[in-house]
Tab-separated table of C-alpha atoms and ligand atoms in Angstrom:
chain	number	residue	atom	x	y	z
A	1	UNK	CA	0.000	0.000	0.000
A	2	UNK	CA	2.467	2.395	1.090
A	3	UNK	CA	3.935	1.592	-2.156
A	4	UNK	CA	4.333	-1.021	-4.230
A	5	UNK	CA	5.905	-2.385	-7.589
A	6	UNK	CA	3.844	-3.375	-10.773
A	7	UNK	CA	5.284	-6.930	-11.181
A	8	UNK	CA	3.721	-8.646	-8.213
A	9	UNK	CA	3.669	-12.426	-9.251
A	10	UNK	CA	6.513	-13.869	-7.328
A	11	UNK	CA	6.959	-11.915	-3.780
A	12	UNK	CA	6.751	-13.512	-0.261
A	13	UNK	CA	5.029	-12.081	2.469
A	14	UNK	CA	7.465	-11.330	6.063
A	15	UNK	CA	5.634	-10.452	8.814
A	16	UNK	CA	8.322	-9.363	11.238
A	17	UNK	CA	6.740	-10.081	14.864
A	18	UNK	CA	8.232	-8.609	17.976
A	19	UNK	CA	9.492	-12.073	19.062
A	20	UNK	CA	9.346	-14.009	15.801
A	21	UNK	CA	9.490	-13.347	11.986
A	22	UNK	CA	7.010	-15.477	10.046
A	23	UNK	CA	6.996	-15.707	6.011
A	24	UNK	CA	4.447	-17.329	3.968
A	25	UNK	CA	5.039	-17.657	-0.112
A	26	UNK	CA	2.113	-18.594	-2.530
A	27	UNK	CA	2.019	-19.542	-6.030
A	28	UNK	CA	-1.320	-19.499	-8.012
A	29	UNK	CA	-2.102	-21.875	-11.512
A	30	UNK	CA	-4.553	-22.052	-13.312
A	31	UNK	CA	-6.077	-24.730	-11.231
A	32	UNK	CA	-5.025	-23.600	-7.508
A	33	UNK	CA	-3.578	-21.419	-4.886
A	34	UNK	CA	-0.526	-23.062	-3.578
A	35	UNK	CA	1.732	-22.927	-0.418
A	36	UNK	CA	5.289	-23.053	-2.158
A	37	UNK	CA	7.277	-22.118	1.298
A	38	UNK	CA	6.416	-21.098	4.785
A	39	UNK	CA	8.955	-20.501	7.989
A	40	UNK	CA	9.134	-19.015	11.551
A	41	UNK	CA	11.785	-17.549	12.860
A	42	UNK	CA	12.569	-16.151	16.302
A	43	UNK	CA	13.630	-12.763	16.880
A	44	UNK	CA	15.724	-12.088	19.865
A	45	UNK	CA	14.576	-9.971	22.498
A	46	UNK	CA	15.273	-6.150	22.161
A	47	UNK	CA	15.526	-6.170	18.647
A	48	UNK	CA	11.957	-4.892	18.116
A	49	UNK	CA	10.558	-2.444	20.721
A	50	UNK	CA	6.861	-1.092	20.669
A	51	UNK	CA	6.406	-1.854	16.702
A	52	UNK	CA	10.341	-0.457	16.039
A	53	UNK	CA	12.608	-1.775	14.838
A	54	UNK	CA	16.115	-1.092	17.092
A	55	UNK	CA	18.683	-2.818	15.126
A	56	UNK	CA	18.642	-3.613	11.776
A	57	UNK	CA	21.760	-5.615	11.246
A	58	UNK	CA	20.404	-8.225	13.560
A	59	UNK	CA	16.904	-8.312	12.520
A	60	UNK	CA	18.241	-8.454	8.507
A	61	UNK	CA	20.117	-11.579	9.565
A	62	UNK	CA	17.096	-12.972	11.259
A	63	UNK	CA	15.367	-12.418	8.246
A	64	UNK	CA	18.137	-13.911	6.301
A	65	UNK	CA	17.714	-17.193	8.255
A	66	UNK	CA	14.146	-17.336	8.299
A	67	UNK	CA	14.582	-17.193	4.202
A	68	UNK	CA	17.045	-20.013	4.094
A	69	UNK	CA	14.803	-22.382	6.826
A	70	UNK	CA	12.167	-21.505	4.087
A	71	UNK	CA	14.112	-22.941	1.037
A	72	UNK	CA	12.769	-19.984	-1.037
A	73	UNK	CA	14.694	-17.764	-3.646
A	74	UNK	CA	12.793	-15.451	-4.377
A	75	UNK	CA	13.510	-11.896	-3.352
A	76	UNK	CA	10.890	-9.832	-3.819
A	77	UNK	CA	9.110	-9.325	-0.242
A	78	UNK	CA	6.094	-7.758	0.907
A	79	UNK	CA	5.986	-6.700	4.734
A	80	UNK	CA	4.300	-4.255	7.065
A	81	UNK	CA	4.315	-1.364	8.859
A	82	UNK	CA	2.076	-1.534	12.110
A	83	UNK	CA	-0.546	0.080	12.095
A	84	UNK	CA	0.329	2.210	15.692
A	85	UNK	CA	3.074	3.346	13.080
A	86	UNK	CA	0.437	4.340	11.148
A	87	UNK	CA	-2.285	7.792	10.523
A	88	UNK	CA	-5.127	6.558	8.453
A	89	UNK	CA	-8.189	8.772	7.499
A	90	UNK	CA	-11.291	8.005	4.897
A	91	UNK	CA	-11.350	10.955	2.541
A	92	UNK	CA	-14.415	11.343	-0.167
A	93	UNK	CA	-13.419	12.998	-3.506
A	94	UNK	CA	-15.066	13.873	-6.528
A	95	UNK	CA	-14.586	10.835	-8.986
A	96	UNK	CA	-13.591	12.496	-11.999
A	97	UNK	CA	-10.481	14.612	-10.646
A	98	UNK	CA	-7.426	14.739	-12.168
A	99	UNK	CA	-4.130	13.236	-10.876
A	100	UNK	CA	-2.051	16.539	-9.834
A	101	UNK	CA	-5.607	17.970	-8.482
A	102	UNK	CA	-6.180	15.126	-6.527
A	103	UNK	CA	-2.151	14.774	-5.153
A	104	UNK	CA	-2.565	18.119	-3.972
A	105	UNK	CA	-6.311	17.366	-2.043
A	106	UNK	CA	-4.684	14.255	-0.416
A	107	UNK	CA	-1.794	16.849	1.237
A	108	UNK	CA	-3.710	19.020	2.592
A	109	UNK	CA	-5.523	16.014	3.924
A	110	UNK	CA	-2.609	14.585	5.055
A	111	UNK	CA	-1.246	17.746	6.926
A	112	UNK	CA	-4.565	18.267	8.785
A	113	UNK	CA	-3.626	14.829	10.640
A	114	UNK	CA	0.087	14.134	11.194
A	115	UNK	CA	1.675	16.429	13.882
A	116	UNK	CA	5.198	16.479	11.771
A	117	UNK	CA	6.552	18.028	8.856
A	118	UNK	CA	5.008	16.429	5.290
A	119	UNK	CA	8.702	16.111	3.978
A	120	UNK	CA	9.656	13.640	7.084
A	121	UNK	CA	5.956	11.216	6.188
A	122	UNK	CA	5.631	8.993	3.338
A	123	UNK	CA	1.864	9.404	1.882
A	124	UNK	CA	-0.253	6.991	0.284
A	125	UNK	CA	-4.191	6.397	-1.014
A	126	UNK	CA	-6.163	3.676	-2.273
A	127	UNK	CA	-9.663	4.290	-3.539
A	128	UNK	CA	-12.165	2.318	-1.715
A	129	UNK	CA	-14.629	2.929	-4.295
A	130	UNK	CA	-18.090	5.082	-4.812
A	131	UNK	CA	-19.450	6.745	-1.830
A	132	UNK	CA	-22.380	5.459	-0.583
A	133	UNK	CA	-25.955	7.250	-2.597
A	134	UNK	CA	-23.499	9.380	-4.911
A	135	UNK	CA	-22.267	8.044	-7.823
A	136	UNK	CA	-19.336	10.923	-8.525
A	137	UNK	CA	-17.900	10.806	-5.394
A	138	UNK	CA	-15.214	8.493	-4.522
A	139	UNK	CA	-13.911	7.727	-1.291
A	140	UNK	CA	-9.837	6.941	-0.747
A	141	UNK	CA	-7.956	5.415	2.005
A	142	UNK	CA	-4.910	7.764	3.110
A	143	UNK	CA	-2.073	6.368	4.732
A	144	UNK	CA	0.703	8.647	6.247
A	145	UNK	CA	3.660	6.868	8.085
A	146	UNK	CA	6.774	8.660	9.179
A	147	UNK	CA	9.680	8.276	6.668
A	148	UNK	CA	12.174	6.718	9.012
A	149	UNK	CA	9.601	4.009	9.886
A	150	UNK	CA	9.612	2.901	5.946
A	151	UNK	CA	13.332	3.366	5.602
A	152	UNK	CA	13.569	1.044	8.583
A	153	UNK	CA	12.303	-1.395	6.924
A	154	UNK	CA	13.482	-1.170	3.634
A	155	UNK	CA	16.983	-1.878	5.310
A	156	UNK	CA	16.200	-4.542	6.856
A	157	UNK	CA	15.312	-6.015	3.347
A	158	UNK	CA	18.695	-5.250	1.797
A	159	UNK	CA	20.596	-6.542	5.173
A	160	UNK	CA	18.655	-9.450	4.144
A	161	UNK	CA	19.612	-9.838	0.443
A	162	UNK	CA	16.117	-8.894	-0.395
A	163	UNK	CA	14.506	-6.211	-2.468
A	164	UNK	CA	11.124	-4.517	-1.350
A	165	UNK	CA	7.832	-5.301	-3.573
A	166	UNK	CA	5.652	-3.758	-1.106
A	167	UNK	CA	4.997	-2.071	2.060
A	168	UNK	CA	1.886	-2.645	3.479
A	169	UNK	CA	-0.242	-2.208	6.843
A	170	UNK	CA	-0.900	-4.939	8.837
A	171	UNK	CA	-4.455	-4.360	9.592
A	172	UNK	CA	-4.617	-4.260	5.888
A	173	UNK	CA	-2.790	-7.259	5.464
A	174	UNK	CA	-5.176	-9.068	7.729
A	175	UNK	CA	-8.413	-7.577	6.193
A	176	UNK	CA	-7.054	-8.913	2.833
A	177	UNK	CA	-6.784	-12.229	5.022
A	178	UNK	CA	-10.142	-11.737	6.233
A	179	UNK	CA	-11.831	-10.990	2.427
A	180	UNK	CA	-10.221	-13.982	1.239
A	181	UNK	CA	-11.548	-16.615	3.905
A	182	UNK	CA	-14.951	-15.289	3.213
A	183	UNK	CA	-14.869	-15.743	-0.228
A	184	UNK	CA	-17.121	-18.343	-1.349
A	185	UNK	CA	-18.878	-18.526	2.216
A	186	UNK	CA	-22.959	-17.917	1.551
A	187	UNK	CA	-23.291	-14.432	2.080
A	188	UNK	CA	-19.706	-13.903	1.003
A	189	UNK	CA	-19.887	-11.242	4.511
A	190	UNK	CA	-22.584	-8.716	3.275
A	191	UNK	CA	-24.686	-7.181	6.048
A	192	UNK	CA	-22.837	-8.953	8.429
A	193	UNK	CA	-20.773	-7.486	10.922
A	194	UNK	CA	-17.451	-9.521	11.521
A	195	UNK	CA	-14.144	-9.227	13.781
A	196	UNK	CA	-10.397	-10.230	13.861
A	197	UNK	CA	-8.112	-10.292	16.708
A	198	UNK	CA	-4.529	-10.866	16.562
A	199	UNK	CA	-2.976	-11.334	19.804
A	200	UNK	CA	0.697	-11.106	19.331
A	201	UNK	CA	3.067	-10.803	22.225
A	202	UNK	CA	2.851	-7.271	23.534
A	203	UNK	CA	0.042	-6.634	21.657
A	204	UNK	CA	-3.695	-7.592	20.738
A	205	UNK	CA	-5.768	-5.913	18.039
A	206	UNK	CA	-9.196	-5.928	17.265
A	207	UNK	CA	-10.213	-5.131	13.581
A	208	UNK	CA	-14.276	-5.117	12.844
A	209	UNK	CA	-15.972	-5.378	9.318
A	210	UNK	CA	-19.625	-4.395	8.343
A	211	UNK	CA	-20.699	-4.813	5.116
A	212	UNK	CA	-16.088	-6.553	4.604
A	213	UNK	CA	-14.902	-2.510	4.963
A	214	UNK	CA	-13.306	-2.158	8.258
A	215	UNK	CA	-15.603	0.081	10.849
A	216	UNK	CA	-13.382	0.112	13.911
A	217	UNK	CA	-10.300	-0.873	14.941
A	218	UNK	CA	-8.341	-1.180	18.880
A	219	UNK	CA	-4.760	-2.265	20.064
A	220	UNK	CA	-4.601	-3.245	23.656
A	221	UNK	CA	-1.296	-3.751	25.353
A	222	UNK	CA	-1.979	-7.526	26.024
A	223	UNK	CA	-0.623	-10.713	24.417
A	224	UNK	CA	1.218	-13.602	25.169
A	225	UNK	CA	3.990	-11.540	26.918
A	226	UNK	CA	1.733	-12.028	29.918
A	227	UNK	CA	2.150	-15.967	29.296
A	228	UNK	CA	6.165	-16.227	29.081
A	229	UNK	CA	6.269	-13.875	31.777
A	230	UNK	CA	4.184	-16.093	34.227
A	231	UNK	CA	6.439	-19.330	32.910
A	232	UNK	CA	10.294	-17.089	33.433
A	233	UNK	CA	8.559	-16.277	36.735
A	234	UNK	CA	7.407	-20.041	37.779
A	235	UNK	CA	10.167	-22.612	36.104
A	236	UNK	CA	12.582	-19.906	36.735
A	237	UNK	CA	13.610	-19.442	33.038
A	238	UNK	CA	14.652	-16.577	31.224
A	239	UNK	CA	12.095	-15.171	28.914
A	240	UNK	CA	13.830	-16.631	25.589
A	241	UNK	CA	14.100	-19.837	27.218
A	242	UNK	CA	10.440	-20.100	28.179
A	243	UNK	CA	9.596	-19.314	24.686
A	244	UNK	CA	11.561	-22.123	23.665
A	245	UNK	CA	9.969	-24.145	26.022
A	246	UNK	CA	6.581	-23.440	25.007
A	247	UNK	CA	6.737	-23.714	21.493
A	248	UNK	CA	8.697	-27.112	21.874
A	249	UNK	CA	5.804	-28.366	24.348
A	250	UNK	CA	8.259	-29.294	26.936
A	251	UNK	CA	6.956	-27.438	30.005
A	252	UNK	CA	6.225	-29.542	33.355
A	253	UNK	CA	2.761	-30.951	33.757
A	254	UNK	CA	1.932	-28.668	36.231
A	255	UNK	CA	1.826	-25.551	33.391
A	256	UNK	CA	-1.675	-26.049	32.448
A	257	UNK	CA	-3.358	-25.985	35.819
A	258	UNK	CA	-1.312	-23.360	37.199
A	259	UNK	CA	0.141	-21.592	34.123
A	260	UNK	CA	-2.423	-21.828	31.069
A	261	UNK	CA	-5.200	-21.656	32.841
A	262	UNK	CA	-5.118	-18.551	34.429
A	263	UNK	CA	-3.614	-16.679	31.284
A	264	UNK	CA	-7.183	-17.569	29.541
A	265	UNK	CA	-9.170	-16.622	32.146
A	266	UNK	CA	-7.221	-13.347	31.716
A	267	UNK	CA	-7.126	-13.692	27.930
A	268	UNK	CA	-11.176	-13.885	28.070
A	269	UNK	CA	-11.917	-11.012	30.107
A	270	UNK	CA	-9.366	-9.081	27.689
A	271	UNK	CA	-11.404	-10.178	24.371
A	272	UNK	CA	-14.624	-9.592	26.813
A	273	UNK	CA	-13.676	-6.092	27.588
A	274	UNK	CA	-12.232	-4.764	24.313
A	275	UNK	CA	-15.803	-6.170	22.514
A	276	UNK	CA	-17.474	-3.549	25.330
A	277	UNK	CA	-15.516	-0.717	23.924
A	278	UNK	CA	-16.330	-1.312	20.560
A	279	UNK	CA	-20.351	-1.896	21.577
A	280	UNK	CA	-19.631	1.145	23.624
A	281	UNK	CA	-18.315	3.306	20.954
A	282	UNK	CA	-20.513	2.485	17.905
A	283	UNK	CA	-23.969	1.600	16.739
A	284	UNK	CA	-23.192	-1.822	16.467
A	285	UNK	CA	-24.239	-4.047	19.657
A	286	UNK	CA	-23.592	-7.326	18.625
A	287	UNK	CA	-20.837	-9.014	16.036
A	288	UNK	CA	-22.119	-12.472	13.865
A	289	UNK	CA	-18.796	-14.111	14.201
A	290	UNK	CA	-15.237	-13.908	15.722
A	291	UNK	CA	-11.734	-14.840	13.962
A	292	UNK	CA	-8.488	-15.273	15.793
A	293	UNK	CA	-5.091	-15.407	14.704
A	294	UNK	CA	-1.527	-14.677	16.422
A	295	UNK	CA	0.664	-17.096	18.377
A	296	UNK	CA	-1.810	-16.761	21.365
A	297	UNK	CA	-4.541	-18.921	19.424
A	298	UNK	CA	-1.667	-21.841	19.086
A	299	UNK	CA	-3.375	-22.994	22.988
A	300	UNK	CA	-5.607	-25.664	22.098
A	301	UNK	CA	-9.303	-25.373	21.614
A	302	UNK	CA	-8.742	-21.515	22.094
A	303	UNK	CA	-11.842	-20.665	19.955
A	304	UNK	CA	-13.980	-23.000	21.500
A	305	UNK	CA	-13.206	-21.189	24.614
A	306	UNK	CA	-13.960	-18.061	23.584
A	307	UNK	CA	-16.742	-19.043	22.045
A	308	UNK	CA	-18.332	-20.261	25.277
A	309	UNK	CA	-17.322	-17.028	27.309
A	310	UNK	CA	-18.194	-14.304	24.671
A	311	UNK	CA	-21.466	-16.243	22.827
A	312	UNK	CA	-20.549	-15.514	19.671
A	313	UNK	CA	-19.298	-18.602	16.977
A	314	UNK	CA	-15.377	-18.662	17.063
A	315	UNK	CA	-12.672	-19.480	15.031
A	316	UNK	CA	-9.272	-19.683	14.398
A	317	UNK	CA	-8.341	-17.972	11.387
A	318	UNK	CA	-7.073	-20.542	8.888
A	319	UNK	CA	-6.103	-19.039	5.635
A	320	UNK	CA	-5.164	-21.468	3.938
A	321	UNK	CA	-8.251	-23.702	4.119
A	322	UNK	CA	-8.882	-23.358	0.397
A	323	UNK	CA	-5.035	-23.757	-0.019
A	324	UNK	CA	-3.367	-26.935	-0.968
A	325	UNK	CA	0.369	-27.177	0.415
A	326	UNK	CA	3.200	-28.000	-2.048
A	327	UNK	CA	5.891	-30.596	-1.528
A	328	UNK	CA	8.456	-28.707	0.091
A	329	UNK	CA	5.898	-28.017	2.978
A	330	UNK	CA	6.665	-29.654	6.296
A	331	UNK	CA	2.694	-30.297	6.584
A	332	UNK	CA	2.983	-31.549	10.244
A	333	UNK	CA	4.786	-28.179	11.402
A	334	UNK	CA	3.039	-25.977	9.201
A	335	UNK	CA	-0.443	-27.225	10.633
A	336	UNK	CA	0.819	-26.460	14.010
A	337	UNK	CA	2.069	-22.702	13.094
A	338	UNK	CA	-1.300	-21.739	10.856
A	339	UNK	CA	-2.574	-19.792	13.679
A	340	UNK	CA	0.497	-17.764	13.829
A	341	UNK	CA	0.519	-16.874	9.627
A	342	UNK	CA	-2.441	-14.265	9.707
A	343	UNK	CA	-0.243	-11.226	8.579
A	344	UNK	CA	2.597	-13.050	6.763
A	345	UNK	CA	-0.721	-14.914	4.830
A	346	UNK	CA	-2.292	-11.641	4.403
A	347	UNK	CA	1.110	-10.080	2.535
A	348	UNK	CA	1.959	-12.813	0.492
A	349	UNK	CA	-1.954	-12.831	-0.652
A	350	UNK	CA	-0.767	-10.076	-2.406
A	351	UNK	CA	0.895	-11.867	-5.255
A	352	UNK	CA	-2.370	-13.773	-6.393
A	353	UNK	CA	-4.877	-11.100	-5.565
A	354	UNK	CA	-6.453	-10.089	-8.939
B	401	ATP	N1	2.153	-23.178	21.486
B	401	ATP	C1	1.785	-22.035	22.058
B	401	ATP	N2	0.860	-22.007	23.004
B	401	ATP	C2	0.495	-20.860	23.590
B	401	ATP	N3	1.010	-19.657	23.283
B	401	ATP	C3	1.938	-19.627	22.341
B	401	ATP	C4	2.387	-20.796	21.679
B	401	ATP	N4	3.314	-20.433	20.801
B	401	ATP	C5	3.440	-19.102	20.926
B	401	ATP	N5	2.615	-18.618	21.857
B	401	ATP	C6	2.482	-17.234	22.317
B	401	ATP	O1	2.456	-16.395	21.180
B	401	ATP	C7	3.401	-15.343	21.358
B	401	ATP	C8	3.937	-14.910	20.019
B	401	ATP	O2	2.851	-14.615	19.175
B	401	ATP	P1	3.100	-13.941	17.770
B	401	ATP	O3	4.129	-14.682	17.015
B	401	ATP	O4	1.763	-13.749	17.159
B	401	ATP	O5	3.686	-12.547	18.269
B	401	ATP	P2	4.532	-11.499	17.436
B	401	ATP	O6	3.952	-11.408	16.075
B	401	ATP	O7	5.973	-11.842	17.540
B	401	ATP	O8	4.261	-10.194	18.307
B	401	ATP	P3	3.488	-8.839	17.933
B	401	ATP	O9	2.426	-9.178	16.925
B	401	ATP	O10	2.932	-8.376	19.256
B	401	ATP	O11	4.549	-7.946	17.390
B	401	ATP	C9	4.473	-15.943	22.221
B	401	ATP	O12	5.149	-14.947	22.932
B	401	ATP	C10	3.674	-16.843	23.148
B	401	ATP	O13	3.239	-16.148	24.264
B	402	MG	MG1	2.348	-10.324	15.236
């Protein structure tokens, strides 16, 4: 979104997490979508602070290694910006201006709502189609990030040996996700009004659709850093070692009773509480069905659970269940890590979106 180059058929999509760097690569025939390569990677701590990233060198060779676990060559890469990194704003236009009239409209736009200098922001807009009961206005999604945010970014691609096809959001990324999965569903998500949560590990957001255009979105400063915090604090690990721990399933017996358990109890009244602000805060007092993704929604049966708490039907965001996987897929592994490929999913959607 933030830009992007015309040639989009081969790129892979990077999500680069605060604790671990995901990619996801797709192919798409005549006959199907295809997972070509997927990896995970972990990031060590420090490296990405509150959505930044702090050192590049070590976060490009990260990236490096997640690309080689992969077994992909391709170098063309499509990652995100978050979206706290991020001023958006719905703008309606009249549909039939012209391109240096309409440049112009969107800075003056833009300069109403970032608090710094235009020549320090990188500015972007995608139309998001007629306006509703006019049929020569137009409305556009603008995008402003700061310029050292992209730049960021973009060297962390060349530390990596990779070349940037596209920067993207990653509420965007997941609402891509989130069109995609309700493709071919009855309905296909009209008049329905729909949410996605990603609960990462310092972070959980909340994204809702009406009618598939996002209405609202939340972060909340609550994830699965809670979780490896309670382990480091009862095995007596150090956070990076818990991690390891978890992932690899080799925690005592008594972590479900006395470690799990009380993190989803906690995790529930979180997704309980942020659904209040958004009933709170908008005309909508009731959403038709929940998605999760993020490494949070790895703990089994997670949507079942919140299904039972919050009464709404659950799932666990699986974008790849019209997907077939290709050979080079480690299927077992890859099943286990589909709840953590929202975003990367999302961004390498990109490359087969027509
Ligand atoms: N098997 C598992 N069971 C339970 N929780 C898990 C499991 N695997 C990972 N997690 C949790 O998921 C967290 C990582 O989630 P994720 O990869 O979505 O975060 P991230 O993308 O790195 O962070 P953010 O999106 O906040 O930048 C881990 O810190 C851990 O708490
Ligand atoms: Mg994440």
């Amino acid at each position: 979104m933030l830009f992007s180059s015309k040639n989009k058929n081969r790129l892979v999509g990077i999500d680069i997490g605060t604790t671990t760097a995901k990619m996801v690569e797709l192919s798409k025939s005549s006959r199907a979508v295809k997972v070509e390569h997927y990896a995970c990677e972990p990031l060590a701590p420090g490296l990405i602070i509150e959505q930044q990233i702090k050192d590049i060198e070590q976060v490009g060779a990260t990236i490096k290694r997640l690309m080689a676990r992969s077994g992909s060559k391709n170098k063309r890469a499509a990652v995100c910006v978050a979206s706290s990194n991020v001023i958006s704003k719905t703008i309606t236009v009249q549909s039939n201006m012209g391109e240096d009239e309409l440049e112009a409209m969107v800075e003056v736009e833009a300069d109403r709502v970032v608090p710094y200098a235009l020549d320090d922001v990188n500015i972007d807009f995608a139309s998001l189609g007629s306006a509703d009961q006019s049929t020569d206005e137009e409305q556009l999604q603008l995008v402003v990030t700061r310029k050292n945010v992209i730049e960021g970014i973009v060297a962390v691609l060349e530390e990596a040996e990779l070349e940037p096809a596209a920067v993207d959001v990653d509420h965007f990324a997941l609402a891509r996700v989130n069109d995609f999965v309700g493709q071919g569903r009855v309905g296909g998500g009209n008049a329905r009004t729909t949410a996605l949560m990603d609960f990462g590990y310092n972070t959980s957001r909340l994204i809702v659709f009406h009618n598939n255009q996002i209405v609202y979105t939340r972060e909340n400063p609550y994830g699965g850093r809670q979780l490896i915090d309670s382990i480091s604090q009862k095995y007596g690990l150090p956070p990076q070692d818990a991690s390891h721990a978890l992932r690899a399933n080799e925690l005592a017996s008594s972590f479900k009773g006395e470690v799990l358990k009380p993190f989803v109890k906690t995790l529930m009244q979180e997704i309980l509480r942020t659904l209040q602000f958004f009933y709170s805060s908008s005309t909508h007092n009731r959403i038709d069905q929940l998605l999760v993704t993020g490494g949070c929604t790895q703990i089994g049966n997670i949507d079942k659970f919140i299904e039972k708490r919050i009464e709404v039907p659950t799932a666990v965001l699986n974008p790849f269940a019209a997907i077939k996987l290709g050979s080079k897929v480690d299927k077992d592994m890859f099943r286990k890590d589909i709840p953590s490929l929202g975003v990367a999913a999302g961004l390498a959607l990109r490359a087969i979106d027509s």
